Amino acid sequence: MVIDIAPVDVAEAHVDTAPFLIPPPHRPPVDEHRAVLRRRARRVFLAIARPISVFVPVFILGTFVTFWLRELSGLSPAYLILGDNATPEAVAKVEADWGLDQPFFVQYLQWFGSLLHGDLGTSWYNGFPVSEVLWDRAIISLSIAGFALLIGVVVGSALGVLAAARQGSLLDRGITAFAAVISTLPPFIVGILLVSVFAVTLHWFPATGYAPFSQGLASWLWFATLPAIALSVDTVADVARQLRVGLVDVYRQNYIVGARVRGLSAQRIFFVHGLRNGIGPTVAILGLKFPALLGGAVVTETIFGIAGYGRFAADSALRGDVPAVQGVLVISIVVVVLFNLLVNIVLNRLIPSGARGI
């Protein structure tokens, strides 16, 4: 038996089988990929460069005004050093030793040059370098302020998410009312209440004092918890309200409805679409809250007997120790601007499309 096989046209066979071939995965051209990377790099660069471009003139102006305060105050180290023996001749000699007999702008340029090298001057009160004295105090205050910020973000975010998830319910109204009430409480009132309840009555925490990190994390938390809670109350309220408003607005958008129609899980919709687009105003407001935490440290550290940054600033101002006060102000400017720079970078990462407007 002979089987007759007809000849097959190669071109025709190719045409017939072409629809059944699996096309290769689409890959963007190399030039397009490089263009995308350049756009991303440009957004990141602008998010960093713009705050830095603001930081430089603000820093120079802030340091100039800070240094000018001594000229306006008319204070001199001679009266702290000499006391009742401050004769005009003795005052002139002390001021010459400190370089205060030179023109104002010469003094400022010398001070600013030392500042760029990390030298904040010498204390008029005890003769110690201000940078060394402030370092230990700043660590205390910044650690408590950072802990307060963490409490504010965690607790405020939890309350904001719960309120948004149960919009219009009794829970939502309760959280909104709670945030409104605690936002009106000053830190010193909250501090006094915390000491009365948790330190004096329940004996859960100490009423005063501070434990450095060298004594262990548990000791540090034991002393830092009440001051941090007192500082964090306003942050909790603002974060809860801002996050609730942002999430409620986002969940009304069409792309959230489309994600639900496509069958995406509630967790994916919340973390990928809802939270990322609704958290922007909340992150932005943190740039304003951190300076408020540093400012509130003056009162809070006095209530809890903590020898920190704020208490050092108040004591230095009362003593007329101008270099110490200037050092406090300079560090405050640097910390606030650096924190706002971090906020801008986070916003650029969370909301790339809106980074150009930052």
PDB file of C-alpha atoms in Angstrom, residues 149-264:
ATOM      1  CA  LEU A 149       5.860  61.206  67.011  1.00  0.00           C
ATOM      2  CA  LEU A 150       5.806  57.407  66.758  1.00  0.00           C
ATOM      3  CA  ILE A 151       2.925  57.189  69.250  1.00  0.00           C
ATOM      4  CA  GLY A 152       1.059  59.902  67.386  1.00  0.00           C
ATOM      5  CA  VAL A 153       1.470  58.209  64.013  1.00  0.00           C
ATOM      6  CA  VAL A 154       0.591  54.678  65.196  1.00  0.00           C
ATOM      7  CA  VAL A 155      -2.371  55.559  67.415  1.00  0.00           C
ATOM      8  CA  GLY A 156      -3.645  58.320  65.130  1.00  0.00           C
ATOM      9  CA  SER A 157      -3.421  56.077  62.050  1.00  0.00           C
ATOM     10  CA  ALA A 158      -5.296  53.264  63.797  1.00  0.00           C
ATOM     11  CA  LEU A 159      -8.073  55.636  64.854  1.00  0.00           C
ATOM     12  CA  GLY A 160      -8.249  57.244  61.413  1.00  0.00           C
ATOM     13  CA  VAL A 161      -8.496  53.892  59.622  1.00  0.00           C
ATOM     14  CA  LEU A 162     -11.195  52.641  62.001  1.00  0.00           C
ATOM     15  CA  ALA A 163     -13.207  55.827  61.590  1.00  0.00           C
ATOM     16  CA  ALA A 164     -12.939  55.694  57.784  1.00  0.00           C
ATOM     17  CA  ALA A 165     -13.854  52.002  57.672  1.00  0.00           C
ATOM     18  CA  ARG A 166     -16.999  52.641  59.774  1.00  0.00           C
ATOM     19  CA  GLN A 167     -17.943  55.970  58.235  1.00  0.00           C
ATOM     20  CA  GLY A 168     -21.122  57.400  59.743  1.00  0.00           C
ATOM     21  CA  SER A 169     -21.304  54.788  62.489  1.00  0.00           C
ATOM     22  CA  LEU A 170     -21.249  55.314  66.234  1.00  0.00           C
ATOM     23  CA  LEU A 171     -17.563  54.319  66.256  1.00  0.00           C
ATOM     24  CA  ASP A 172     -16.775  56.974  63.652  1.00  0.00           C
ATOM     25  CA  ARG A 173     -18.584  59.682  65.623  1.00  0.00           C
ATOM     26  CA  GLY A 174     -16.906  58.579  68.842  1.00  0.00           C
ATOM     27  CA  ILE A 175     -13.405  58.714  67.344  1.00  0.00           C
ATOM     28  CA  THR A 176     -14.120  62.116  65.776  1.00  0.00           C
ATOM     29  CA  ALA A 177     -15.353  63.492  69.092  1.00  0.00           C
ATOM     30  CA  PHE A 178     -12.381  62.006  70.957  1.00  0.00           C
ATOM     31  CA  ALA A 179      -9.931  63.599  68.489  1.00  0.00           C
ATOM     32  CA  ALA A 180     -11.675  66.956  68.835  1.00  0.00           C
ATOM     33  CA  VAL A 181     -11.465  66.842  72.632  1.00  0.00           C
ATOM     34  CA  ILE A 182      -7.817  65.822  72.975  1.00  0.00           C
ATOM     35  CA  SER A 183      -6.736  68.374  70.350  1.00  0.00           C
ATOM     36  CA  THR A 184      -7.753  71.138  72.751  1.00  0.00           C
ATOM     37  CA  LEU A 185      -5.671  69.830  75.664  1.00  0.00           C
ATOM     38  CA  PRO A 186      -2.282  71.534  76.151  1.00  0.00           C
ATOM     39  CA  PRO A 187       0.675  69.195  76.797  1.00  0.00           C
ATOM     40  CA  PHE A 188       1.207  70.480  80.340  1.00  0.00           C
ATOM     41  CA  ILE A 189      -2.402  69.663  81.306  1.00  0.00           C
ATOM     42  CA  VAL A 190      -2.040  66.168  79.862  1.00  0.00           C
ATOM     43  CA  GLY A 191       1.317  65.783  81.634  1.00  0.00           C
ATOM     44  CA  ILE A 192      -0.140  66.724  85.009  1.00  0.00           C
ATOM     45  CA  LEU A 193      -3.034  64.295  84.536  1.00  0.00           C
ATOM     46  CA  LEU A 194      -0.697  61.477  83.536  1.00  0.00           C
ATOM     47  CA  VAL A 195       1.544  62.061  86.552  1.00  0.00           C
ATOM     48  CA  SER A 196      -1.458  62.169  88.894  1.00  0.00           C
ATOM     49  CA  VAL A 197      -2.977  58.941  87.594  1.00  0.00           C
ATOM     50  CA  PHE A 198      -0.140  56.695  86.429  1.00  0.00           C
ATOM     51  CA  ALA A 199       2.714  57.888  88.663  1.00  0.00           C
ATOM     52  CA  VAL A 200       1.164  59.068  91.927  1.00  0.00           C
ATOM     53  CA  THR A 201      -1.960  56.869  92.113  1.00  0.00           C
ATOM     54  CA  LEU A 202      -1.082  53.662  90.232  1.00  0.00           C
ATOM     55  CA  HIS A 203       2.730  53.828  90.561  1.00  0.00           C
ATOM     56  CA  TRP A 204       3.155  52.364  87.070  1.00  0.00           C
ATOM     57  CA  PHE A 205       5.663  54.965  85.894  1.00  0.00           C
ATOM     58  CA  PRO A 206       8.036  57.410  87.594  1.00  0.00           C
ATOM     59  CA  ALA A 207       6.841  60.986  88.035  1.00  0.00           C
ATOM     60  CA  THR A 208      10.161  62.604  87.133  1.00  0.00           C
ATOM     61  CA  GLY A 209      13.585  61.782  85.749  1.00  0.00           C
ATOM     62  CA  TYR A 210      15.142  60.230  82.682  1.00  0.00           C
ATOM     63  CA  ALA A 211      17.175  57.096  81.950  1.00  0.00           C
ATOM     64  CA  PRO A 212      19.661  57.159  79.048  1.00  0.00           C
ATOM     65  CA  PHE A 213      19.832  54.397  76.460  1.00  0.00           C
ATOM     66  CA  SER A 214      22.995  53.105  78.118  1.00  0.00           C
ATOM     67  CA  GLN A 215      20.868  51.798  81.007  1.00  0.00           C
ATOM     68  CA  GLY A 216      18.771  49.661  78.685  1.00  0.00           C
ATOM     69  CA  LEU A 217      15.702  50.076  76.521  1.00  0.00           C
ATOM     70  CA  ALA A 218      13.326  49.001  79.292  1.00  0.00           C
ATOM     71  CA  SER A 219      14.588  51.703  81.670  1.00  0.00           C
ATOM     72  CA  TRP A 220      14.428  54.319  78.940  1.00  0.00           C
ATOM     73  CA  LEU A 221      10.839  53.363  78.077  1.00  0.00           C
ATOM     74  CA  TRP A 222       9.852  53.409  81.751  1.00  0.00           C
ATOM     75  CA  PHE A 223      10.922  57.049  82.110  1.00  0.00           C
ATOM     76  CA  ALA A 224      10.099  58.295  78.588  1.00  0.00           C
ATOM     77  CA  THR A 225       6.570  56.908  78.169  1.00  0.00           C
ATOM     78  CA  LEU A 226       4.607  59.526  80.127  1.00  0.00           C
ATOM     79  CA  PRO A 227       6.424  62.556  78.638  1.00  0.00           C
ATOM     80  CA  ALA A 228       6.066  61.105  75.145  1.00  0.00           C
ATOM     81  CA  ILE A 229       2.330  60.485  75.612  1.00  0.00           C
ATOM     82  CA  ALA A 230       1.854  64.034  76.884  1.00  0.00           C
ATOM     83  CA  LEU A 231       3.588  65.392  73.781  1.00  0.00           C
ATOM     84  CA  SER A 232       1.819  63.063  71.348  1.00  0.00           C
ATOM     85  CA  VAL A 233      -1.809  63.924  72.137  1.00  0.00           C
ATOM     86  CA  ASP A 234      -2.131  66.712  69.571  1.00  0.00           C
ATOM     87  CA  THR A 235      -0.388  64.588  66.920  1.00  0.00           C
ATOM     88  CA  VAL A 236      -2.782  61.696  67.551  1.00  0.00           C
ATOM     89  CA  ALA A 237      -5.758  63.990  66.988  1.00  0.00           C
ATOM     90  CA  ASP A 238      -4.428  65.584  63.799  1.00  0.00           C
ATOM     91  CA  VAL A 239      -3.271  62.309  62.231  1.00  0.00           C
ATOM     92  CA  ALA A 240      -6.602  60.613  62.996  1.00  0.00           C
ATOM     93  CA  ARG A 241      -8.656  63.422  61.476  1.00  0.00           C
ATOM     94  CA  GLN A 242      -6.471  63.920  58.402  1.00  0.00           C
ATOM     95  CA  LEU A 243      -6.223  60.209  57.622  1.00  0.00           C
ATOM     96  CA  ARG A 244      -9.961  59.687  58.025  1.00  0.00           C
ATOM     97  CA  VAL A 245     -10.752  62.548  55.646  1.00  0.00           C
ATOM     98  CA  GLY A 246      -8.158  61.358  53.124  1.00  0.00           C
ATOM     99  CA  LEU A 247      -9.362  57.748  53.111  1.00  0.00           C
ATOM    100  CA  VAL A 248     -13.035  58.684  52.883  1.00  0.00           C
ATOM    101  CA  ASP A 249     -12.286  60.911  49.896  1.00  0.00           C
ATOM    102  CA  VAL A 250     -10.162  58.255  48.164  1.00  0.00           C
ATOM    103  CA  TYR A 251     -12.772  55.503  48.559  1.00  0.00           C
ATOM    104  CA  ARG A 252     -15.223  57.660  46.628  1.00  0.00           C
ATOM    105  CA  GLN A 253     -12.968  57.756  43.562  1.00  0.00           C
ATOM    106  CA  ASN A 254     -13.724  55.793  40.395  1.00  0.00           C
ATOM    107  CA  TYR A 255     -10.518  53.733  40.466  1.00  0.00           C
ATOM    108  CA  ILE A 256     -11.515  52.259  43.838  1.00  0.00           C
ATOM    109  CA  VAL A 257     -14.884  51.256  42.371  1.00  0.00           C
ATOM    110  CA  GLY A 258     -13.092  49.749  39.388  1.00  0.00           C
ATOM    111  CA  ALA A 259     -10.770  47.788  41.632  1.00  0.00           C
ATOM    112  CA  ARG A 260     -13.744  46.310  43.450  1.00  0.00           C
ATOM    113  CA  VAL A 261     -15.412  45.407  40.161  1.00  0.00           C
ATOM    114  CA  ARG A 262     -12.255  43.582  39.034  1.00  0.00           C
ATOM    115  CA  GLY A 263     -12.475  41.448  42.167  1.00  0.00           C
ATOM    116  CA  LEU A 264      -9.362  42.729  43.980  1.00  0.00           C
TER     117      LEU A 264
END
